[in-house]
Short mmCIF file of N, CA and C in Angstrom, two decimals:
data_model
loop_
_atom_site.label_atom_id
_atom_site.label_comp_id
_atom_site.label_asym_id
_atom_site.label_seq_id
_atom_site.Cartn_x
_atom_site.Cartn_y
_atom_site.Cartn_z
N UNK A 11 -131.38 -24.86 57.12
CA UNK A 11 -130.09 -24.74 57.75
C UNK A 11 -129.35 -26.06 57.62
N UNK A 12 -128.18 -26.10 56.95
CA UNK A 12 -127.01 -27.24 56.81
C UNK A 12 -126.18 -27.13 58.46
N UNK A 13 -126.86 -28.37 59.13
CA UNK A 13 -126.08 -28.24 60.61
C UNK A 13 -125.05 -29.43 60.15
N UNK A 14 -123.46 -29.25 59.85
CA UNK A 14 -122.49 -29.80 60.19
C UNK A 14 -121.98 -30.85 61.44
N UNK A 15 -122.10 -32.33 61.48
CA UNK A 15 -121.71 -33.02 62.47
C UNK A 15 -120.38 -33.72 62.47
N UNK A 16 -119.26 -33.50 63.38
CA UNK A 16 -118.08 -34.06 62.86
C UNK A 16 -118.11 -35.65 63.74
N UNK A 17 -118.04 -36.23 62.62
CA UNK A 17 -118.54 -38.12 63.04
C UNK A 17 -117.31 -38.73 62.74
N UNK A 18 -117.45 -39.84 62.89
CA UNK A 18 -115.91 -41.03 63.18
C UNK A 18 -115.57 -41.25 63.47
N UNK A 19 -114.02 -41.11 63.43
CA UNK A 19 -113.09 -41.17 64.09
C UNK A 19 -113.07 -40.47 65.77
N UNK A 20 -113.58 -39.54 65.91
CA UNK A 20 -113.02 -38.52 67.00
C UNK A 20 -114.67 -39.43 67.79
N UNK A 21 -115.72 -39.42 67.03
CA UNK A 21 -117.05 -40.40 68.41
C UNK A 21 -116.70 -41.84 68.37
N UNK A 22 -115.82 -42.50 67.39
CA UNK A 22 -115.77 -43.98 67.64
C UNK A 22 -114.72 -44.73 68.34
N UNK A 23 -113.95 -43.87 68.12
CA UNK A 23 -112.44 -44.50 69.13
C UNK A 23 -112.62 -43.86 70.19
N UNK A 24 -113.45 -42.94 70.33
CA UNK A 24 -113.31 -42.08 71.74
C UNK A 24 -114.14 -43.22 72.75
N UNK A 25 -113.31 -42.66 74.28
CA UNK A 25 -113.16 -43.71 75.52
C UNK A 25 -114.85 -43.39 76.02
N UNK A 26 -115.85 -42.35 75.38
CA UNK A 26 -116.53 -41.43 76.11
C UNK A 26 -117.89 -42.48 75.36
N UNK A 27 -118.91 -42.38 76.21
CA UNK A 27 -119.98 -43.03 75.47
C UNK A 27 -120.72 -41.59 74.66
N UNK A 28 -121.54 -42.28 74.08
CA UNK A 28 -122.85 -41.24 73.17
C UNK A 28 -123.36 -40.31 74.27
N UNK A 29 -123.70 -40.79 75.15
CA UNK A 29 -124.29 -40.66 76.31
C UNK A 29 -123.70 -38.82 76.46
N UNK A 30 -122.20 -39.80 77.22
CA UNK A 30 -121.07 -38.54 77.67
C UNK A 30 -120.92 -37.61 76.75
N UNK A 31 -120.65 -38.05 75.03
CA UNK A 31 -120.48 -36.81 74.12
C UNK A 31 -121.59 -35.65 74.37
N UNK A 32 -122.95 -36.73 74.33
CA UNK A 32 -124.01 -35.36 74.31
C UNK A 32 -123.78 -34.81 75.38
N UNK A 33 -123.82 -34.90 76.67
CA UNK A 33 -123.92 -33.93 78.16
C UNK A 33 -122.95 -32.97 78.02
N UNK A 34 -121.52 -33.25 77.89
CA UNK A 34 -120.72 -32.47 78.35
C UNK A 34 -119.58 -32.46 76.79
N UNK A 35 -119.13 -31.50 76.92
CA UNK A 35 -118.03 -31.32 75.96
C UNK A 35 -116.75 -31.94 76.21
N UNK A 36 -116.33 -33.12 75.31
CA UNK A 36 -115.49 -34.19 75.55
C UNK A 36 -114.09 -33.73 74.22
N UNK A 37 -112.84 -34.10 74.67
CA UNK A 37 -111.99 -33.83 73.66
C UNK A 37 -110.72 -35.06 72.96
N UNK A 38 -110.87 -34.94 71.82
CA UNK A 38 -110.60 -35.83 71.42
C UNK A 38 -109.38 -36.04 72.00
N UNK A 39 -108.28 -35.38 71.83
CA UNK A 39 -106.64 -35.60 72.06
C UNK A 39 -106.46 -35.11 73.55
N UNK A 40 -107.55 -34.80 74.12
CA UNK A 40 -107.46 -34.81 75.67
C UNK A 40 -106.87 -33.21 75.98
N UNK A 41 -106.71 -32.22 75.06
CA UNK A 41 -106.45 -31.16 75.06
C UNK A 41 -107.14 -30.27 75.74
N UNK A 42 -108.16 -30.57 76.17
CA UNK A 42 -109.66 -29.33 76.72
C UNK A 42 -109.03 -27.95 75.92
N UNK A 43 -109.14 -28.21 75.14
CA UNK A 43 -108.79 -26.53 74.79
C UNK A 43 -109.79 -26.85 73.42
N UNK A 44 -110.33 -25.68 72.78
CA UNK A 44 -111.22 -25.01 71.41
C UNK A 44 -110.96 -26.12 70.36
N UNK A 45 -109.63 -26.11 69.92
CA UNK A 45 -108.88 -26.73 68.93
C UNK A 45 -109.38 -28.00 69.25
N UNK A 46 -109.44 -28.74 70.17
CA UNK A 46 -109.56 -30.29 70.04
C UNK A 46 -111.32 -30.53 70.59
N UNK A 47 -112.13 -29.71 70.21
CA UNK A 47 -113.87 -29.86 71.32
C UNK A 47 -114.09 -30.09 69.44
N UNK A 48 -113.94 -31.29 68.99
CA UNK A 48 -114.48 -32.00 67.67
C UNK A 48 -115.98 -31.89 67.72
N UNK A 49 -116.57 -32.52 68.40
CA UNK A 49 -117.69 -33.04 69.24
C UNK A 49 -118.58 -32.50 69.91
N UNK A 50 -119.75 -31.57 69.26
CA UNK A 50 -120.22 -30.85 70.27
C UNK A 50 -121.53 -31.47 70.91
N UNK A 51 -121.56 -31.01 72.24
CA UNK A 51 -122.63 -31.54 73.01
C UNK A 51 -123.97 -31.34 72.70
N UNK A 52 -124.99 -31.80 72.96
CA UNK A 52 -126.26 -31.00 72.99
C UNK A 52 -126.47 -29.76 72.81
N UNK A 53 -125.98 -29.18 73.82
CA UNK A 53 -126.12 -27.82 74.37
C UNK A 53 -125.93 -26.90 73.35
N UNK A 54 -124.80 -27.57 72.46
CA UNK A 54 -124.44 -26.86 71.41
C UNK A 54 -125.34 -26.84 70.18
N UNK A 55 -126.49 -27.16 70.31
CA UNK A 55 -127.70 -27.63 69.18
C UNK A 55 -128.71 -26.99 69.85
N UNK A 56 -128.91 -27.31 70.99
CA UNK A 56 -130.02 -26.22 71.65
C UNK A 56 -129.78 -24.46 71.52
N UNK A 57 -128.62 -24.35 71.24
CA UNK A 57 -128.44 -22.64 71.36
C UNK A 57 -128.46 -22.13 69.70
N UNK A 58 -129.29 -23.06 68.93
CA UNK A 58 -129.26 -22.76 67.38
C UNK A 58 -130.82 -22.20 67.48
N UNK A 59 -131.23 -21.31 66.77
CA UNK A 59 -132.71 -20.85 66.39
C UNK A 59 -133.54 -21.89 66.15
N UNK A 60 -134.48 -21.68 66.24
CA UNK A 60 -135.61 -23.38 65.58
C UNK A 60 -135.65 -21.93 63.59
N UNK A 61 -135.51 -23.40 63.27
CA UNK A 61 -135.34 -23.48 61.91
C UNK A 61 -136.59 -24.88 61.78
N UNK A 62 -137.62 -24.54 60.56
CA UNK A 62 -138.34 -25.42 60.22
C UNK A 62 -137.56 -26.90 59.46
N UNK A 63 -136.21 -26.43 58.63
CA UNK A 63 -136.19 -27.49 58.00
C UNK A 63 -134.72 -27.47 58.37
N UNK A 64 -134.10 -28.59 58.86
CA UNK A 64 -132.81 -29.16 59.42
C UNK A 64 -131.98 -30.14 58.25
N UNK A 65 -131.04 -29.67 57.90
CA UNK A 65 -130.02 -30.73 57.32
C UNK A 65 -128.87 -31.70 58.32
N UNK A 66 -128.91 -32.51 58.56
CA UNK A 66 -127.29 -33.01 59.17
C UNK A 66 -126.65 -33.46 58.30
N UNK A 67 -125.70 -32.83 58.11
CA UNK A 67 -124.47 -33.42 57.27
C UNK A 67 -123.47 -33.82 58.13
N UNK A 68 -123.24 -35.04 57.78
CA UNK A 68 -121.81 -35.28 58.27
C UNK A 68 -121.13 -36.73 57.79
N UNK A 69 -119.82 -37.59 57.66
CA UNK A 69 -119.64 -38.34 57.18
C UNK A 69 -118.81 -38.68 58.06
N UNK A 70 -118.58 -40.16 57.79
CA UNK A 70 -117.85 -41.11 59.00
C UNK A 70 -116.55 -41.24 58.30
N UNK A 71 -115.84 -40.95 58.24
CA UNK A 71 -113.88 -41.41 57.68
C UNK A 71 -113.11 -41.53 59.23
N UNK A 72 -112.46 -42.28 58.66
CA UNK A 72 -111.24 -42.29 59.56
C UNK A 72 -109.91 -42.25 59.65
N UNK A 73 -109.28 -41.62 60.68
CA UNK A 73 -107.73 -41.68 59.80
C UNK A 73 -106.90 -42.87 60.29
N UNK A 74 -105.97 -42.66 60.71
CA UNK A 74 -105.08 -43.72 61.74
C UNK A 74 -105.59 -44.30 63.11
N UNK A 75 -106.53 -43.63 63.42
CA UNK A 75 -106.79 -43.78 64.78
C UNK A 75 -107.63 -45.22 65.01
N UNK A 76 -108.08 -45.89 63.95
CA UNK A 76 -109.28 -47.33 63.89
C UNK A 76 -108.36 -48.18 63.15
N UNK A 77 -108.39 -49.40 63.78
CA UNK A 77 -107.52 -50.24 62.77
C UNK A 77 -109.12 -50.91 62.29
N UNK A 78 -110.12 -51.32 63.00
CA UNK A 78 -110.95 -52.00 62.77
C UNK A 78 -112.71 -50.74 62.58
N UNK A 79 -112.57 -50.22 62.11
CA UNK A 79 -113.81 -48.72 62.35
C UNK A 79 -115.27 -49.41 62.30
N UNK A 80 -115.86 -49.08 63.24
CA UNK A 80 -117.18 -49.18 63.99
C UNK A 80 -117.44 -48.08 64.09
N UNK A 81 -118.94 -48.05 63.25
CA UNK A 81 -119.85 -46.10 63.00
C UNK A 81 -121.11 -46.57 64.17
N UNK A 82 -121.04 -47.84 64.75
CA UNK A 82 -121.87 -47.53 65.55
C UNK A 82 -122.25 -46.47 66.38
N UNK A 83 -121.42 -45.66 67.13
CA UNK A 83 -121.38 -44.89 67.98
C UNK A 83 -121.72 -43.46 66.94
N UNK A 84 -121.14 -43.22 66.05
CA UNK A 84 -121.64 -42.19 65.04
C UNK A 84 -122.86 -42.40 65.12
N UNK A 85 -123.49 -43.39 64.66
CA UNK A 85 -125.17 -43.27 64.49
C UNK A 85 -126.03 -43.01 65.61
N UNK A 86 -125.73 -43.51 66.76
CA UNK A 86 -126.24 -43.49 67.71
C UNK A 86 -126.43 -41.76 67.65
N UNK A 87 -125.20 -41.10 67.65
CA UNK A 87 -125.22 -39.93 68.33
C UNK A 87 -125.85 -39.02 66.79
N UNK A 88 -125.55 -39.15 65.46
CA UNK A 88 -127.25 -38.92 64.63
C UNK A 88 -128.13 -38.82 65.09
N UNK A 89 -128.82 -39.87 65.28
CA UNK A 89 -129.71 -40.43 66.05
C UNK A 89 -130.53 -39.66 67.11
N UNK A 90 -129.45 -39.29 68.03
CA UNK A 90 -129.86 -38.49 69.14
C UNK A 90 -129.89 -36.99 68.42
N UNK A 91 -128.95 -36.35 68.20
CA UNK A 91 -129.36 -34.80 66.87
C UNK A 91 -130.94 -35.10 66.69
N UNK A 92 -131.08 -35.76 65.87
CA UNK A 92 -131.98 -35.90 64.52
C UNK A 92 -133.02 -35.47 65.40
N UNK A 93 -133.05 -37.06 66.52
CA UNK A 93 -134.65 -37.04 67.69
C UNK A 93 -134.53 -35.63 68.25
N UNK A 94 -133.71 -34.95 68.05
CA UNK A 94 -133.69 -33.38 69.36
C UNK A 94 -134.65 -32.57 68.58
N UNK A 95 -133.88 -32.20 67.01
CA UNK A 95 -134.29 -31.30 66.33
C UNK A 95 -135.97 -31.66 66.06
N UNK A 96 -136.50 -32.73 65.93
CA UNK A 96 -137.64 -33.38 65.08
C UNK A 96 -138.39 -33.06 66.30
N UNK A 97 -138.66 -32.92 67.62
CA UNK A 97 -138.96 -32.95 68.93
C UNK A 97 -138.96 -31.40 68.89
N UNK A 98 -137.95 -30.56 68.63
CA UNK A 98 -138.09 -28.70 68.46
C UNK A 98 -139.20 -28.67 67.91
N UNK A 99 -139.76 -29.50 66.53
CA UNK A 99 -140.77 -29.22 65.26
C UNK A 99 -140.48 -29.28 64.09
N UNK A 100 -138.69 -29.62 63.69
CA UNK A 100 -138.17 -29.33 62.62
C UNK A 100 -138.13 -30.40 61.67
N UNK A 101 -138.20 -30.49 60.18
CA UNK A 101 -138.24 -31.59 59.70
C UNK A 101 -136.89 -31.96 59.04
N UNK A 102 -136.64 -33.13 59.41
CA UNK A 102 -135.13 -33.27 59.55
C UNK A 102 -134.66 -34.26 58.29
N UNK A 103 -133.62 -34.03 57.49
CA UNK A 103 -133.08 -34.89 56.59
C UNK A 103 -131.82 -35.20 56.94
N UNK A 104 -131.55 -36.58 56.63
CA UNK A 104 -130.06 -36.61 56.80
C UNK A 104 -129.17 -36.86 55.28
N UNK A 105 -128.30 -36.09 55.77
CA UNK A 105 -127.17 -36.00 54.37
C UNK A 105 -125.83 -36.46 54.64
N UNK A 106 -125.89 -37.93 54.70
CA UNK A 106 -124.29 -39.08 55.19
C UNK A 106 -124.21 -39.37 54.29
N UNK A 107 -122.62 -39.71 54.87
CA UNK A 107 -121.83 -40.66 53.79
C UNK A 107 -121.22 -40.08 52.38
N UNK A 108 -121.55 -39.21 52.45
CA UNK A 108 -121.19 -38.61 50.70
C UNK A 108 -119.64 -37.95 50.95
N UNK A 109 -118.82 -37.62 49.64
CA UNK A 109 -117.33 -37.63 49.59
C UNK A 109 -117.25 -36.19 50.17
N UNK A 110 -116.59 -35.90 51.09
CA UNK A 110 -116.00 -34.76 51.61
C UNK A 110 -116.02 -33.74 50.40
N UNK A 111 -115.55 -33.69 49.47
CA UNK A 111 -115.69 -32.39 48.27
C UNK A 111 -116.91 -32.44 48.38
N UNK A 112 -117.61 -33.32 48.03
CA UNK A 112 -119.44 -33.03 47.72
C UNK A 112 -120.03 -32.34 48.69
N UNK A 113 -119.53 -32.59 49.99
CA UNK A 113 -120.07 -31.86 51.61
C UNK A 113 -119.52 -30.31 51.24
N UNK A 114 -118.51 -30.11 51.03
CA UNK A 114 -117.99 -29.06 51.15
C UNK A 114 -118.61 -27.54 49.75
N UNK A 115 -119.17 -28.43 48.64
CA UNK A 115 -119.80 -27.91 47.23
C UNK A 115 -121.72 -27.61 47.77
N UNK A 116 -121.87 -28.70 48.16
CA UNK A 116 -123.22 -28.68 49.05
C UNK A 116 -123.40 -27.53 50.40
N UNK A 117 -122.70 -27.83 51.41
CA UNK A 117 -122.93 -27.06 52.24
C UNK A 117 -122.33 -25.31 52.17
N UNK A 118 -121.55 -25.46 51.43
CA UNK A 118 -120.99 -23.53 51.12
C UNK A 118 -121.98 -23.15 50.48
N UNK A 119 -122.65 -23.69 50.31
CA UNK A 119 -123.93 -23.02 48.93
C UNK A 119 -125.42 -22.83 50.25
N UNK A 120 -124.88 -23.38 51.29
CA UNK A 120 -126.37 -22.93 52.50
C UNK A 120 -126.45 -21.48 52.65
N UNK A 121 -128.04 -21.31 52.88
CA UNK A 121 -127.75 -19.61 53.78
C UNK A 121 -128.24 -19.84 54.84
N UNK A 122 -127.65 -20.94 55.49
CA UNK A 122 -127.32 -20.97 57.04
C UNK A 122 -126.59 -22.30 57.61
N UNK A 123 -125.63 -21.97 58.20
CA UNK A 123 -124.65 -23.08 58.59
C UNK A 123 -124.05 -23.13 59.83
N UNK A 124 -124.43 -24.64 60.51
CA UNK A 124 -123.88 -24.78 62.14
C UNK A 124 -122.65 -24.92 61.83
N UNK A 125 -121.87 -24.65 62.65
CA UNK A 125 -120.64 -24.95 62.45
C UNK A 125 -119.99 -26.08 63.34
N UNK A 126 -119.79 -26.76 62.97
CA UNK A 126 -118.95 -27.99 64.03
C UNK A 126 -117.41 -27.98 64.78
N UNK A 127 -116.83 -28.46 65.24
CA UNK A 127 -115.31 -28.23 65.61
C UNK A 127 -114.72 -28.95 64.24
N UNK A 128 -113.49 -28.15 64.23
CA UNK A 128 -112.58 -28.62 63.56
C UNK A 128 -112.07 -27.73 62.33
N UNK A 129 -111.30 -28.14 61.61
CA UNK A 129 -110.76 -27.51 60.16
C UNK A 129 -111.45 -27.42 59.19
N UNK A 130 -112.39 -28.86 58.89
CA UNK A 130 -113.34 -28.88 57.73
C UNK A 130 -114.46 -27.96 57.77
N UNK A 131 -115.40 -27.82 59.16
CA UNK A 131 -116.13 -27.23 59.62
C UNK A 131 -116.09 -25.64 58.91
N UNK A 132 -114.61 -25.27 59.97
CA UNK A 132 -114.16 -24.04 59.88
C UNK A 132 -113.87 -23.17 57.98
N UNK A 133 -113.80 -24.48 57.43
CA UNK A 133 -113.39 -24.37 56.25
C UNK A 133 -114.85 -23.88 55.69
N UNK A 134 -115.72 -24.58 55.70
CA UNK A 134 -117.46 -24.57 55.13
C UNK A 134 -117.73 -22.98 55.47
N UNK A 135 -117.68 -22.80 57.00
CA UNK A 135 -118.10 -21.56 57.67
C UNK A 135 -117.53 -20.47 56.77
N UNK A 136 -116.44 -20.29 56.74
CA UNK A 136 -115.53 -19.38 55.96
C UNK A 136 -116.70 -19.15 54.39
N UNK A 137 -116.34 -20.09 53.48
CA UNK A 137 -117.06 -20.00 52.03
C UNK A 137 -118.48 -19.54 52.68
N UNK A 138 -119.33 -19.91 53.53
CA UNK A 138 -120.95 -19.64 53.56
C UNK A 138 -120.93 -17.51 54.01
N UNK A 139 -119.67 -17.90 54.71
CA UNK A 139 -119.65 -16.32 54.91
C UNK A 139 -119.40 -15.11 53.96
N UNK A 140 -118.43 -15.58 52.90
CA UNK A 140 -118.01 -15.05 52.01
C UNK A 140 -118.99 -15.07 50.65
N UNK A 141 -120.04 -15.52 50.91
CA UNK A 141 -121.52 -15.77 50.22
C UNK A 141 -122.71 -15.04 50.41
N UNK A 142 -122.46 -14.48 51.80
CA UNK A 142 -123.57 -13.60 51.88
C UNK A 142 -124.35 -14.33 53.57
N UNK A 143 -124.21 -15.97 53.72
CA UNK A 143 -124.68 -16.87 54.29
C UNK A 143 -124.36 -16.41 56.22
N UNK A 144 -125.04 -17.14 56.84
CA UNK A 144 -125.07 -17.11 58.21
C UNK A 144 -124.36 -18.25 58.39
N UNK A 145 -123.46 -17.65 59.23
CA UNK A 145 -123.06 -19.41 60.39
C UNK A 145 -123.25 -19.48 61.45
N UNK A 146 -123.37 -20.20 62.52
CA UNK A 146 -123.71 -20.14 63.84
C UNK A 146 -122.97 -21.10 64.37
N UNK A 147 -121.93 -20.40 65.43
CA UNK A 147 -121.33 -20.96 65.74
C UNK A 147 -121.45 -20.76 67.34
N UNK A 148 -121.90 -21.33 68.10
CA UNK A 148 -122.04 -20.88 69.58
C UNK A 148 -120.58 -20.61 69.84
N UNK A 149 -120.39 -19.81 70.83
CA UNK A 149 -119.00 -19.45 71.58
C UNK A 149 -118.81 -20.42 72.88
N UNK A 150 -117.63 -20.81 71.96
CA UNK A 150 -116.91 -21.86 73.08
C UNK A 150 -116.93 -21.99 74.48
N UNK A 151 -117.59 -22.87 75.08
CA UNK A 151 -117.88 -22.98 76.71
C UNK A 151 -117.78 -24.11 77.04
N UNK A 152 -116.23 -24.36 77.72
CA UNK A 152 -116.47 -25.68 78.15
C UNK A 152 -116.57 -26.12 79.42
N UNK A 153 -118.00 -26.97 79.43
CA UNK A 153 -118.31 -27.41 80.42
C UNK A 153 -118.77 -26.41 81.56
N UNK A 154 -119.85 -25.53 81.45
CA UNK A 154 -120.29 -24.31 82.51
C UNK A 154 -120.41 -25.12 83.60
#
């Protein structure tokens, strides 16, 4: 399973620690609404099947929002994914840093895909579906 993480910009400028992203569902533009939950919590990784073998994909860019960009906080929250899934039983690879087309040629070709917030996400989900592929996308709950 190719689990999608949306990293960068939206975990590095955000006011919220690693901490806060994982517990609770935090939003980038302060919207609480679907459209802006970039960032999903834990919770949103626990409600995926155990799958033996785990991909994280995800890549750090940024747009306007960093004059100075620090992925510290990206890794951290890797980091925390990676230790969750590896702790389920799953053996975990990570797939960073590579050019957005390559993510997008790579992961439409999964037959199974988390889906993350956002457009790019939504974009992957779409092609894996139109493939035959699974996506899993938990249904939006913010903050039970």
């Amino acid at each position: 399973m190719v689990v999608h993480m949306r990293l960068g910009d939206v975990i590095d400028s955000s006011r919220n620690s690693v901490s806060d992203l994982l517990l609770r569902q935090q939003y980038f533009y302060n919207a609480e609404a679907e459209w802006d939950a970039y960032v999903r919590p834990l919770r949103h990784y626990s409600s995926l099947p155990f799958i033996p073998h785990i991909i994280l994909l995800g890549g750090v860019h940024y747009g306007q929002t960093m004059k100075e960009p620090n992925a510290t906080k990206s890794c951290l929250y890797v980091r925390a994914i990676q230790k969750y899934f590896e702790a389920r039983g799953s053996k975990v690879t990570l797939r960073l840093g590579y050019p957005p087309d390559d993510d997008v040629l790579f992961a439409s070709q999964s037959e199974m895909f988390a889906q993350a917030g956002g457009g790019f996400s939504r974009t992957i989900a779409e092609m894996v579906k139109r493939r035959g592929g699974k996506v899993f996308y938990p249904k939006y709950d913010p903050n039970p």
